PDB file of C-alpha atoms in Angstrom:
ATOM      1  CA  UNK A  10      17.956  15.662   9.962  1.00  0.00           C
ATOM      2  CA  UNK A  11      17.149  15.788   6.248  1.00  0.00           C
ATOM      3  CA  UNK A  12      13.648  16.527   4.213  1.00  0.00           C
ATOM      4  CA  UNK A  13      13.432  13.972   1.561  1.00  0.00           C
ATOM      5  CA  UNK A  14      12.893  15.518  -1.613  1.00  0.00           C
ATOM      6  CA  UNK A  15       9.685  14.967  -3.564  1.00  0.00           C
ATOM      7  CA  UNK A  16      10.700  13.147  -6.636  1.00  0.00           C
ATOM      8  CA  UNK A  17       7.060  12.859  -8.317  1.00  0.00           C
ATOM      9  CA  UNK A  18       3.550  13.478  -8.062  1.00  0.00           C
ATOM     10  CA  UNK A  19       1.357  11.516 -10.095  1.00  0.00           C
ATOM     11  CA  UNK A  20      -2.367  11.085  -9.858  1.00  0.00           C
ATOM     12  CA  UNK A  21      -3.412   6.962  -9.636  1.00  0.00           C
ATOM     13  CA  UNK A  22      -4.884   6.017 -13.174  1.00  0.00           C
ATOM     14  CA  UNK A  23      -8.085   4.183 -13.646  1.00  0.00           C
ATOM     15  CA  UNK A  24      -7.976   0.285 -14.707  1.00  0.00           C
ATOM     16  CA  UNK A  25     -10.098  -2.582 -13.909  1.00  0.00           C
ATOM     17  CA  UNK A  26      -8.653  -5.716 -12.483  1.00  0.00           C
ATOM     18  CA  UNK A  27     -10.181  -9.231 -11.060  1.00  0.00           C
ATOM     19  CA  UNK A  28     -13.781 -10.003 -12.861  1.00  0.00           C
ATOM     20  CA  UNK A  29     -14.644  -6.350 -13.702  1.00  0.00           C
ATOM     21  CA  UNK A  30     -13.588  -4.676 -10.619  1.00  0.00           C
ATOM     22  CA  UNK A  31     -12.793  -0.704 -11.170  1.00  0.00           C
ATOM     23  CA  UNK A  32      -9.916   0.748  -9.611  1.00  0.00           C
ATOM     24  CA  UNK A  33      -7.648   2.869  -9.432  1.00  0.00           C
ATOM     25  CA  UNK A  34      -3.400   1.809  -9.899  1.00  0.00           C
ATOM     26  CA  UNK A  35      -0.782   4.291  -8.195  1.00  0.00           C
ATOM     27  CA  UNK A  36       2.222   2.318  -9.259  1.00  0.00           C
ATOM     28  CA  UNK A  37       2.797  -1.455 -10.929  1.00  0.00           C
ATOM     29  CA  UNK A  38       3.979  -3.261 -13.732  1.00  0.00           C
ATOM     30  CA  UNK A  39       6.115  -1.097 -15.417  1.00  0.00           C
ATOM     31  CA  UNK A  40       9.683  -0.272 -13.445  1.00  0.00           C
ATOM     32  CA  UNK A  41       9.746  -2.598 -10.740  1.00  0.00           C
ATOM     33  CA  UNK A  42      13.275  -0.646  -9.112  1.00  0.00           C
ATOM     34  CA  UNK A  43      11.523   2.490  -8.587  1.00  0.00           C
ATOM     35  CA  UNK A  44       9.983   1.574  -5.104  1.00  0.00           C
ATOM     36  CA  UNK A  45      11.389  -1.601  -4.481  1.00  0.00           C
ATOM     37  CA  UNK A  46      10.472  -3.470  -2.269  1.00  0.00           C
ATOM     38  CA  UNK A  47       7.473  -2.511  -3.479  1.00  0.00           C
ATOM     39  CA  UNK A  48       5.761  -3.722  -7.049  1.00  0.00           C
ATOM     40  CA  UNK A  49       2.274  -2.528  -7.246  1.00  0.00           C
ATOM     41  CA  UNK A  50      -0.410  -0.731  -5.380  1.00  0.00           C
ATOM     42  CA  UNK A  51      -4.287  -0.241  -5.778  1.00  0.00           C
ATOM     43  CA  UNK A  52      -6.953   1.676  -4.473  1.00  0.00           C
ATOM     44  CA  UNK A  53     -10.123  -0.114  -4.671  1.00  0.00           C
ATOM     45  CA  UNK A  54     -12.986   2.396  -3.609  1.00  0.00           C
ATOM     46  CA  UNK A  55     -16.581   2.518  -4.932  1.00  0.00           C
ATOM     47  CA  UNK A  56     -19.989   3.570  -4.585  1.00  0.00           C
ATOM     48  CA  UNK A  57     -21.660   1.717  -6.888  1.00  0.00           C
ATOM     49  CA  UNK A  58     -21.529  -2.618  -6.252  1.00  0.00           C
ATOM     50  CA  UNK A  59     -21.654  -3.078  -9.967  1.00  0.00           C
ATOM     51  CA  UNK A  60     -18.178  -1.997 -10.385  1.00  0.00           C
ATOM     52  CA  UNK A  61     -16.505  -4.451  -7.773  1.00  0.00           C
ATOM     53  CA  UNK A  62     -18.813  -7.109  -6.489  1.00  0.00           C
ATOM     54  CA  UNK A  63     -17.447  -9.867  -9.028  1.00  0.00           C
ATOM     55  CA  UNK A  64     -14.582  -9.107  -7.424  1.00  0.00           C
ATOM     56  CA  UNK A  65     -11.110 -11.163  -7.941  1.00  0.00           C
ATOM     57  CA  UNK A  66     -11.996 -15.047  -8.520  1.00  0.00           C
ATOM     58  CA  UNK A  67      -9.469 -17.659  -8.213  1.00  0.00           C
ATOM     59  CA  UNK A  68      -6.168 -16.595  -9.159  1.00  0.00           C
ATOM     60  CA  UNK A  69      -2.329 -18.024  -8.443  1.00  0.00           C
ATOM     61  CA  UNK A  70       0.384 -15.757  -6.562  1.00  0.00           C
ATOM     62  CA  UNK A  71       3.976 -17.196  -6.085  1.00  0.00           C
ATOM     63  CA  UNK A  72       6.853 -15.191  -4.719  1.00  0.00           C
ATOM     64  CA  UNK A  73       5.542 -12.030  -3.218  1.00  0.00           C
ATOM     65  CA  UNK A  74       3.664 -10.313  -0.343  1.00  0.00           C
ATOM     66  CA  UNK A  75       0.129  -8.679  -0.818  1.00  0.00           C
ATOM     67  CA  UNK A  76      -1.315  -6.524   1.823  1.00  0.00           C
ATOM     68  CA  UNK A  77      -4.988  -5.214   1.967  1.00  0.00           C
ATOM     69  CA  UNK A  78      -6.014  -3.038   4.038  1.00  0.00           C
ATOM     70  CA  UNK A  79     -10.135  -2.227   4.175  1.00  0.00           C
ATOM     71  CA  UNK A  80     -11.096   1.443   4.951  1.00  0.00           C
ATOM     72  CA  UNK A  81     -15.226   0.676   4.292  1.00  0.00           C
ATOM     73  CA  UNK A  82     -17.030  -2.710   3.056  1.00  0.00           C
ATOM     74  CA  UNK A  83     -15.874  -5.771   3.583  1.00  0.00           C
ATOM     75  CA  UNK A  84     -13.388  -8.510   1.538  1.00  0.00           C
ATOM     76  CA  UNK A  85     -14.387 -12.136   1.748  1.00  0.00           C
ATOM     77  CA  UNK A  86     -11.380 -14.564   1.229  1.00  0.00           C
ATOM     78  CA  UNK A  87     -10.882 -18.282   0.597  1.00  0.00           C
ATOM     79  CA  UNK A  88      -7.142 -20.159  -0.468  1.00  0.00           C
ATOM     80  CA  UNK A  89      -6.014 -23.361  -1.688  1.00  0.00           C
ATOM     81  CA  UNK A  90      -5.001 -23.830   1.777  1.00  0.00           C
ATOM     82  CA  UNK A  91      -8.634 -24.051   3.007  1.00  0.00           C
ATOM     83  CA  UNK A  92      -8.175 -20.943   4.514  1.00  0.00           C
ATOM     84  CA  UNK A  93     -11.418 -18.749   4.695  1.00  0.00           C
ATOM     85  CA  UNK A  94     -11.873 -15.444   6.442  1.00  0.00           C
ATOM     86  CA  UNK A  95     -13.686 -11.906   5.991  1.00  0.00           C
ATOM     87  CA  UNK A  96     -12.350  -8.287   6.329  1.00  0.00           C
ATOM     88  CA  UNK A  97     -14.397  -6.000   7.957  1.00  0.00           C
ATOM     89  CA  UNK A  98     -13.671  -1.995   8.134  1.00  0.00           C
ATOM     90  CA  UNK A  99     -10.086  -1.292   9.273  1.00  0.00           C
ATOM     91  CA  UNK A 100      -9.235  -4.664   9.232  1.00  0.00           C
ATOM     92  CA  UNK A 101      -5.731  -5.764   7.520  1.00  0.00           C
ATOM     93  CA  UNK A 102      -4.473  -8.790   5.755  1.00  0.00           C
ATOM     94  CA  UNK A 103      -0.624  -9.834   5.392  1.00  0.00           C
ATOM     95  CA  UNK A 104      -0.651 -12.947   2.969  1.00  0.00           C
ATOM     96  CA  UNK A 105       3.067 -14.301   1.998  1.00  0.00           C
ATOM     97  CA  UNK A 106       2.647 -16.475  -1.266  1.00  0.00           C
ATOM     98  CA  UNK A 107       6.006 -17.825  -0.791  1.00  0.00           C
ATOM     99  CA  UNK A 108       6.250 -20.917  -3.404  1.00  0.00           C
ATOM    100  CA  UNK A 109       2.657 -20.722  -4.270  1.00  0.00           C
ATOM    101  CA  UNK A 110      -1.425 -20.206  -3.716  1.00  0.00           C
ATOM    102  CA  UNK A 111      -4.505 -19.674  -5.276  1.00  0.00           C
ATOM    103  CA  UNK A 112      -6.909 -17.307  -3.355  1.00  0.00           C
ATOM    104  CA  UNK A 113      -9.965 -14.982  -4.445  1.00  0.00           C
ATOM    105  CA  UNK A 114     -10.742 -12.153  -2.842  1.00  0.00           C
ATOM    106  CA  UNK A 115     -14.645 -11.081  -2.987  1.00  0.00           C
ATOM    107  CA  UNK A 116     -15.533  -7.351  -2.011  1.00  0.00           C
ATOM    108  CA  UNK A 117     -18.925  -6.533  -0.375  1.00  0.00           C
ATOM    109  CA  UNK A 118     -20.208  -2.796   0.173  1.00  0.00           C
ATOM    110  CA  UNK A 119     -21.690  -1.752   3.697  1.00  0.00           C
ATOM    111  CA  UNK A 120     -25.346  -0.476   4.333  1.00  0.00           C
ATOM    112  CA  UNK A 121     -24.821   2.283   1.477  1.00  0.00           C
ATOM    113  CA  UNK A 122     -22.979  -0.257  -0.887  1.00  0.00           C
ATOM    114  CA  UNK A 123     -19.778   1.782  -0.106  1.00  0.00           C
ATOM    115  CA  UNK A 124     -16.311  -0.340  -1.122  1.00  0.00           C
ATOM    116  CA  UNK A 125     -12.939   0.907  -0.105  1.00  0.00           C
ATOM    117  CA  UNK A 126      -9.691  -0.730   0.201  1.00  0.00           C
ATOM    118  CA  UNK A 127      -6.064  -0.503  -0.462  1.00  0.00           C
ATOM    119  CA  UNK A 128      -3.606  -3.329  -1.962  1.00  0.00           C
ATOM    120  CA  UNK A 129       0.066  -3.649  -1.731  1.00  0.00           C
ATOM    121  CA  UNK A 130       2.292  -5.901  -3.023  1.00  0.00           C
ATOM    122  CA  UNK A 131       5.635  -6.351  -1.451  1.00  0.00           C
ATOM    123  CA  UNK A 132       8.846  -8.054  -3.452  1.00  0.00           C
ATOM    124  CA  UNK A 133      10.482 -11.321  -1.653  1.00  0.00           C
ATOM    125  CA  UNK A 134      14.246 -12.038  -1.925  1.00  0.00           C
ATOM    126  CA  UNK A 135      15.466 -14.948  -4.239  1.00  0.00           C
ATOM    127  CA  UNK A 136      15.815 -16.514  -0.757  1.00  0.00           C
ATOM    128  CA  UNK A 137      12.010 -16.407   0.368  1.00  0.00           C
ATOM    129  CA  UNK A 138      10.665 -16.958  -3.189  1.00  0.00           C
ATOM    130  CA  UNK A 139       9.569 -20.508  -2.493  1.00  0.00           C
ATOM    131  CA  UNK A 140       8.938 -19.843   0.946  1.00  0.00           C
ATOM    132  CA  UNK A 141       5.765 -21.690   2.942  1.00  0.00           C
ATOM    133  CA  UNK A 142       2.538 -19.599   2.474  1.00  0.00           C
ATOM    134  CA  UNK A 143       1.255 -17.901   5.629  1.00  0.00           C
ATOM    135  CA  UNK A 144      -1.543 -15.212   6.282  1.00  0.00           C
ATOM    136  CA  UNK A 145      -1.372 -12.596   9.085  1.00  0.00           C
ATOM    137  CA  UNK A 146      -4.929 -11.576   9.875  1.00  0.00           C
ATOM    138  CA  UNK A 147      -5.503  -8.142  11.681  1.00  0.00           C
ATOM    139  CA  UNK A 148      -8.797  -7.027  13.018  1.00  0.00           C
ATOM    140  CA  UNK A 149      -8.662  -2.986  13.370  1.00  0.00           C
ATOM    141  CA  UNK A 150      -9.217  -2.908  16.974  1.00  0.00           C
ATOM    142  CA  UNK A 151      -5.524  -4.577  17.518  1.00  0.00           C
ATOM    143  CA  UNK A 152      -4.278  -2.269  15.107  1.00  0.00           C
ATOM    144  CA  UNK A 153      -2.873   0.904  17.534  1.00  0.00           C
ATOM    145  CA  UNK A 154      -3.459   4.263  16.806  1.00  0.00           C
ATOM    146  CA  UNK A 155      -1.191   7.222  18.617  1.00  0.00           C
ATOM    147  CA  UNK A 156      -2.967  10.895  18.597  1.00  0.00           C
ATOM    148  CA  UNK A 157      -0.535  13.668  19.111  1.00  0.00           C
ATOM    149  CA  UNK A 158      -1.077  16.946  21.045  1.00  0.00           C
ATOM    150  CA  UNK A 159      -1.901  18.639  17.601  1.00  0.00           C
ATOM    151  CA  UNK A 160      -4.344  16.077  17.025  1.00  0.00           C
ATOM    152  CA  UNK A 161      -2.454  14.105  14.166  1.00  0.00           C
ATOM    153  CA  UNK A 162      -3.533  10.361  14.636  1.00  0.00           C
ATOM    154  CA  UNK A 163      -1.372   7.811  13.021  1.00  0.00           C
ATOM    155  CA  UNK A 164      -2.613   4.115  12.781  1.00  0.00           C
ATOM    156  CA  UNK A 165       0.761   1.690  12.865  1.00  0.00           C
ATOM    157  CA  UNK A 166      -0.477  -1.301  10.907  1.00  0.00           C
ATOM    158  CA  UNK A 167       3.750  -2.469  10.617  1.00  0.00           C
ATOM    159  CA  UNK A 168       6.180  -1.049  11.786  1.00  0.00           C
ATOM    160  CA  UNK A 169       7.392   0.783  14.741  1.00  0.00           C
ATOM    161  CA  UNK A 170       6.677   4.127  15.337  1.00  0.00           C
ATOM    162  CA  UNK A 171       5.892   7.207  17.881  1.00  0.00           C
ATOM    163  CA  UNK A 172       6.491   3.981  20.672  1.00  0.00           C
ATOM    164  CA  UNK A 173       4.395   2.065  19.161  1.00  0.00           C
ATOM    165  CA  UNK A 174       4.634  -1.397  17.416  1.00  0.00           C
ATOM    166  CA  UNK A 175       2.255  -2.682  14.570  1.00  0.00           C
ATOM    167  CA  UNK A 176       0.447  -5.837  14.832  1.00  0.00           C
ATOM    168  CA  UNK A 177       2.083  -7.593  11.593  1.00  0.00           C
ATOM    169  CA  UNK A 178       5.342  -8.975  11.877  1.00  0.00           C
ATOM    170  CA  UNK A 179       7.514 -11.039  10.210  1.00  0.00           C
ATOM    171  CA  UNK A 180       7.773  -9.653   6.973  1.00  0.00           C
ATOM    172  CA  UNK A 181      10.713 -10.111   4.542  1.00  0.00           C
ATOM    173  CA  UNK A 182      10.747  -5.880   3.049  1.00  0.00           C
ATOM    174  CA  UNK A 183      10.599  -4.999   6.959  1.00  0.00           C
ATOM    175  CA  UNK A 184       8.161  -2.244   5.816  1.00  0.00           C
ATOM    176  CA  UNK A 185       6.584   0.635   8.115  1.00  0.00           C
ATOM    177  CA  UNK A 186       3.081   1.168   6.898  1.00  0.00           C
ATOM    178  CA  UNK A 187       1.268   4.251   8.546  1.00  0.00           C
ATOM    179  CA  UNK A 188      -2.530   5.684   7.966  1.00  0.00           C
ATOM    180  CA  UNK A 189      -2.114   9.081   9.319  1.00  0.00           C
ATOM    181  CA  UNK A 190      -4.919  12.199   9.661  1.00  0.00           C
ATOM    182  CA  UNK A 191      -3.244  15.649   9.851  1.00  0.00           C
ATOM    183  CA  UNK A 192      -5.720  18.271  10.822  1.00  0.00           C
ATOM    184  CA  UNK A 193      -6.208  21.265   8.316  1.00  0.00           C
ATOM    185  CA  UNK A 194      -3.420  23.840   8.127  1.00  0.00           C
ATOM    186  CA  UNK A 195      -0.667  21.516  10.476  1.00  0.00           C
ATOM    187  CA  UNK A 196       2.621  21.432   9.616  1.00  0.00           C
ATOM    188  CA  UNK A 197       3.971  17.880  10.688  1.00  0.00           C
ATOM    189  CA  UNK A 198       7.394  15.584  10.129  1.00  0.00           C
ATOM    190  CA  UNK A 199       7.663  12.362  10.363  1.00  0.00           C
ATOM    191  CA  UNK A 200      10.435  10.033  10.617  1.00  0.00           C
ATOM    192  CA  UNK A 201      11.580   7.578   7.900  1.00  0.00           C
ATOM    193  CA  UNK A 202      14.682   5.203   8.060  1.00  0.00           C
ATOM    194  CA  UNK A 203      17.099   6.680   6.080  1.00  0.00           C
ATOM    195  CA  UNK A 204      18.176   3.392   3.775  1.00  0.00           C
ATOM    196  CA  UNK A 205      14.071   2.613   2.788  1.00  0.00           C
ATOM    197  CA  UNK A 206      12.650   3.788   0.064  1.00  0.00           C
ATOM    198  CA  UNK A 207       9.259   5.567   0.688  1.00  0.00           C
ATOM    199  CA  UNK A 208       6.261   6.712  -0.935  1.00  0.00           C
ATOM    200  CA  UNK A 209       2.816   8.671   0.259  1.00  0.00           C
ATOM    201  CA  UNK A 210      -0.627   8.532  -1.340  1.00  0.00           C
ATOM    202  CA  UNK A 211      -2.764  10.648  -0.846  1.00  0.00           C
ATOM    203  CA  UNK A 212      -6.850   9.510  -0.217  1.00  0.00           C
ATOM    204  CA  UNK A 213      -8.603  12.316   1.443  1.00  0.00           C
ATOM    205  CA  UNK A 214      -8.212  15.974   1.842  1.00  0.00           C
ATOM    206  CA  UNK A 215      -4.811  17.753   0.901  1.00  0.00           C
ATOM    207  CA  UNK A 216      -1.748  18.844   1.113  1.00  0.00           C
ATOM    208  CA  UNK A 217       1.532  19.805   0.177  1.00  0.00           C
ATOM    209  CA  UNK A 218       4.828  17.610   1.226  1.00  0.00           C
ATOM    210  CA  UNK A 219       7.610  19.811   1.630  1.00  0.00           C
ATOM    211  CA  UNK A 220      10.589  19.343  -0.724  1.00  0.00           C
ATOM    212  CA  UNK A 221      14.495  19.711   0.397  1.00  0.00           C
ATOM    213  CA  UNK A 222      14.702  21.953  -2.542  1.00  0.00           C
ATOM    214  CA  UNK A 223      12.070  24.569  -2.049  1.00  0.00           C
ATOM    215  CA  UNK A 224      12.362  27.813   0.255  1.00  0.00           C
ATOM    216  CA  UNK A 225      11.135  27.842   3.757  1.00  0.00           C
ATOM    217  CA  UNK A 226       7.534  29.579   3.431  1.00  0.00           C
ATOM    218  CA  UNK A 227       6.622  28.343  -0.210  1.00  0.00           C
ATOM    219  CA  UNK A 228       4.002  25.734   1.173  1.00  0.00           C
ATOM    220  CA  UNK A 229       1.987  27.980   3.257  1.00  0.00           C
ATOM    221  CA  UNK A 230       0.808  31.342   2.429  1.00  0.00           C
ATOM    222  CA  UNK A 231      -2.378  33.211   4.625  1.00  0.00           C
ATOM    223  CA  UNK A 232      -4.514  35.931   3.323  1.00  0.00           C
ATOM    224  CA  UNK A 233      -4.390  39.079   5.180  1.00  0.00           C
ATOM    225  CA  UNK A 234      -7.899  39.397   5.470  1.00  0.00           C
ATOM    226  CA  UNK A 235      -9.420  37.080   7.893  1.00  0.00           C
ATOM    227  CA  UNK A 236      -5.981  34.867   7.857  1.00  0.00           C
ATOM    228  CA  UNK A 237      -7.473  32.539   5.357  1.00  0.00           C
ATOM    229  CA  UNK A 238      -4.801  29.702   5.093  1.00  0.00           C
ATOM    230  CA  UNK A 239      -3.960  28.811   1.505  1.00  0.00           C
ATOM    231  CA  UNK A 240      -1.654  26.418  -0.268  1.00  0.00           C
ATOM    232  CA  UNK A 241       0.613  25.885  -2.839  1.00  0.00           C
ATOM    233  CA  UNK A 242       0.346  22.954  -5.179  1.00  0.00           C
ATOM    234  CA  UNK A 243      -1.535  20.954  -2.996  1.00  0.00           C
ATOM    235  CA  UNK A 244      -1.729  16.875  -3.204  1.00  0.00           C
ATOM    236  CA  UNK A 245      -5.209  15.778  -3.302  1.00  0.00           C
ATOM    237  CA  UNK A 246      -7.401  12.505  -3.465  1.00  0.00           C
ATOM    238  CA  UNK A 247      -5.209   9.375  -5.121  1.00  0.00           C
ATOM    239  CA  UNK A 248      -2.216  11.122  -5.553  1.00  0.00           C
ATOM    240  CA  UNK A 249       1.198   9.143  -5.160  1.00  0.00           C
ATOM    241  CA  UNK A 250       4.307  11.037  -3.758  1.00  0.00           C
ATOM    242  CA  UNK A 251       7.048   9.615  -4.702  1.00  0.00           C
ATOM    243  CA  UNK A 252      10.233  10.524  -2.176  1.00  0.00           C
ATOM    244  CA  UNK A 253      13.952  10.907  -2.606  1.00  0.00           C
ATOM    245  CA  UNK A 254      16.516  10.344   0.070  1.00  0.00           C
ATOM    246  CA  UNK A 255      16.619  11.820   3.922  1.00  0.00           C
ATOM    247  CA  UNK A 256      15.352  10.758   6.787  1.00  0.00           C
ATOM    248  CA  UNK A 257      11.655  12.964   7.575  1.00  0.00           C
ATOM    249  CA  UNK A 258       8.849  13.852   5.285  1.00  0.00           C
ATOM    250  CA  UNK A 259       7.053  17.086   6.050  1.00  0.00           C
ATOM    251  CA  UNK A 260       3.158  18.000   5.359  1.00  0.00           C
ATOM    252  CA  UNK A 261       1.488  20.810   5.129  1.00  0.00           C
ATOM    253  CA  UNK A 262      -1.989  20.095   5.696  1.00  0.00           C
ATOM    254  CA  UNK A 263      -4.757  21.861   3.614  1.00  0.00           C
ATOM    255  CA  UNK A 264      -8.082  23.819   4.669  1.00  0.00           C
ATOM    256  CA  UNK A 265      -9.471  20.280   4.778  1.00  0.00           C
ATOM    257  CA  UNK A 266      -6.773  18.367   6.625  1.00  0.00           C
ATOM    258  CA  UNK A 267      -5.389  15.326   4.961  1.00  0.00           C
ATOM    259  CA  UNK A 268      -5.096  11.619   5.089  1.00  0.00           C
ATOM    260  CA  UNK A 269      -2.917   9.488   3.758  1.00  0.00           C
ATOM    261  CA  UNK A 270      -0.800   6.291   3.702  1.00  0.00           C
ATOM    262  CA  UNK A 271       2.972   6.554   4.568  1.00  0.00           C
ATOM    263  CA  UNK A 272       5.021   3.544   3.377  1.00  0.00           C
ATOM    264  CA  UNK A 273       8.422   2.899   3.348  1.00  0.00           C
ATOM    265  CA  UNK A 274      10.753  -0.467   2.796  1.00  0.00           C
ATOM    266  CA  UNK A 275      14.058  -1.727   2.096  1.00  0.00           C
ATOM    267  CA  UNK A 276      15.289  -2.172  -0.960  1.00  0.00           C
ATOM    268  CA  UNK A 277      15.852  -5.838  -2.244  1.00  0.00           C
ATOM    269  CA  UNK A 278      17.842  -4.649  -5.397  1.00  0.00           C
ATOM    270  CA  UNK A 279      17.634  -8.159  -7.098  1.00  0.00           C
ATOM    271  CA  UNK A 280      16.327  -8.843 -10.632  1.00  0.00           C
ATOM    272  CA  UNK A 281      13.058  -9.040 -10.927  1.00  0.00           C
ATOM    273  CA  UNK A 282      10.981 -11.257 -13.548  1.00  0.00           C
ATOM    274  CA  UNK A 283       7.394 -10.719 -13.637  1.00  0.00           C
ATOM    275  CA  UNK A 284       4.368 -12.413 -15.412  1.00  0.00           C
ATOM    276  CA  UNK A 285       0.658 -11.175 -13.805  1.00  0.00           C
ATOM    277  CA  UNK A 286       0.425 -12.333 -10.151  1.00  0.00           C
ATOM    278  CA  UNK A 287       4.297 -13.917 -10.056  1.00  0.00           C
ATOM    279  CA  UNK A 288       7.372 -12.167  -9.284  1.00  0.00           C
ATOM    280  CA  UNK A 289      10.303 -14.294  -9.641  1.00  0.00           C
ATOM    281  CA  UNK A 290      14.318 -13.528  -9.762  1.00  0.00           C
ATOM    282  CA  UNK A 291      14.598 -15.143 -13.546  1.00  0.00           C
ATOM    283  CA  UNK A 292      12.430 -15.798 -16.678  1.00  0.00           C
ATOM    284  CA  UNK A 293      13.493 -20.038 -15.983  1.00  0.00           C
ATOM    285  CA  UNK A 294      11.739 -19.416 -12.975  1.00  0.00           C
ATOM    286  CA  UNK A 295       8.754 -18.055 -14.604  1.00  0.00           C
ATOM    287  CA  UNK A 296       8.742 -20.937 -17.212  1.00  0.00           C
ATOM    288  CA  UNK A 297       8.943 -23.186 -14.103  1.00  0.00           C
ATOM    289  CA  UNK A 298       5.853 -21.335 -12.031  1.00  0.00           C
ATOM    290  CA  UNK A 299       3.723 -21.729 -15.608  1.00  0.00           C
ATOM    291  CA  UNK A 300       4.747 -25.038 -15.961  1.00  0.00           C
ATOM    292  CA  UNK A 301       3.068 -25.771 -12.380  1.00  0.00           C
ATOM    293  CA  UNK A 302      -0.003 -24.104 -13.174  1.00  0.00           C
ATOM    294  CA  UNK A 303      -0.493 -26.293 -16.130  1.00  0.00           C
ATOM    295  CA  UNK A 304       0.216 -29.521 -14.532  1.00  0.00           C
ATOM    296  CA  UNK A 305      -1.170 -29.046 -11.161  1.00  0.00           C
ATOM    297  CA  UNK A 306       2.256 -29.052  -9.165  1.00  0.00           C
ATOM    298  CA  UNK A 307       1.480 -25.107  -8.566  1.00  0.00           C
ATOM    299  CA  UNK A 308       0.795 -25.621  -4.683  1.00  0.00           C
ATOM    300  CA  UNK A 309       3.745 -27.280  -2.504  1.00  0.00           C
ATOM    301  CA  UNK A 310       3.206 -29.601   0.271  1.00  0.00           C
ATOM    302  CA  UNK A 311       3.840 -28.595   3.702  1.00  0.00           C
ATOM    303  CA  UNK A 312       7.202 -29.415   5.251  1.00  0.00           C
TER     304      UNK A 312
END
């Protein structure tokens, strides 16, 4: 077994997206290879409705995957399709875009006016580009969660993992997509296939993810006086971690615990061109999806 070395740690930046929605962006539009499969990925989380409810209005995709996952709040949905839907608090959406859609996505805060969700886009190979649209809907009840003897609880949204098999299937980047809780001061591993490519972000608590290149002991330290556990270069709230090669990633959790997303995916490793909300192979292809928008041949007819 090998601990996959941290390659970066970067806090998510602020930027607003959609009609005025604030969020904050842990990785997209700039070097596409550097977690391919995967091209972008947002944390949408606030207090105050102002800062989200115009949400994202109409808007194309065409040759990707986007998943959003809702931690509090809800996202109300429509498509081109005539597909209409609403997600409620640990509820998850898989939509393929394939050769084309137009969807908007509408955020609503609970009783407090609380927002918080996570978005994910996944790259599709030159052979799924123009594939037929398709949504996976996931209420969080279906969504299994396995609670070890430590009391680390790891929800599976895809994937396999600890026996367990996540509700959305089907997907071209074959990803593994985990929400897992450490409890504060745990040392845990988990397993990651060797040949993805993998990244954590970090959305409550802390912690520190052990690198292959550090000495045994560095992450965790305890004062002699009342064995007060304290860490080293700790990983807090929206902060990517960005892994190298190996197969396990190690945490150390923090006085507070942590929580945070564990995603890994196989690499596609085909060029990418990319204008906004479409990811194509070649900048013809680009011209092409424009082209559609403009004269209305954007959305394909079913086969």
């Amino acid at each position: 077994m090998s601990i996959r070395p941290v390659l970066e740690t970067r806090k998510a930046q602020a930027t607003m997206e959609g009609a005025g929605v604030h969020l904050h962006r842990a990785f997209g539009f700039h070097d596409p290879t550097e977690l391919d499969p995967f091209l972008l990925f947002d944390d949408f989380r606030n207090d105050n409705p102002a800062a989200y409810e115009q949400g994202f209005p109409w808007h194309p995709h065409r040759g990707i995957e986007t998943i959003t996952y809702v931690l509090a709040g809800e996202v109300e949905h429509g498509d081109s399709l005539g597909n209409q839907g609403r997600l409620g608090a640990g509820d998850v959406q898989w939509m393929t875009a394939g050769s084309g859609i137009l969807h908007q996505e509408m955020p609503k805060g609970n009783a407090n006016g609380q927002m918080h969700g996570f978005q994910l886009w996944a790259n599709l190979p030159s052979a799924l580009k123009m594939t037929a649209p398709r949504y996976q809907d996931v209420s969080a009840p279906d969504i299994p969660v396995v609670v070890d003897d430590d009391g680390t609880a790891v929800r599976v949204i895809v994937g396999a993992f600890w026996g367990k098999h996540g509700p959305v299937d089907g997907i071209a980047a074959d990803p593994q997509y985990l929400d897992i809780s450490v409890p504060p001061g745990v040392k845990k591993t988990f397993p990651v296939d060797t040949y993805r490519r993998s990244f954590a972000y970090v959305f409550a608590g802390a912690g520190a993810f052990a690198d292959a290149s550090a000495p045994e002991g560095v992450l965790l330290e305890k004062e002699v006086a009342g064995q007060e556990v304290h860490i080293r270069d700790l990983s807090g709230n929206r902060t990517l971690i960005r892994f190298g090669t190996g197969d396990e990633v190690t945490v150390q959790a923090g006085p507070e615990g942590i929580r945070f997303l564990l995603i890994s995916g196989a690499p596609i490793a085909e060029p990418v061109a990319w204008h906004g909300p479409i990811v194509m192979n070649t900048k013809a292809e680009l011209r092409t999806a424009m082209a559609d928008l403009r004269n209305g041949t954007f959305i394909k007819p079913a086969h």
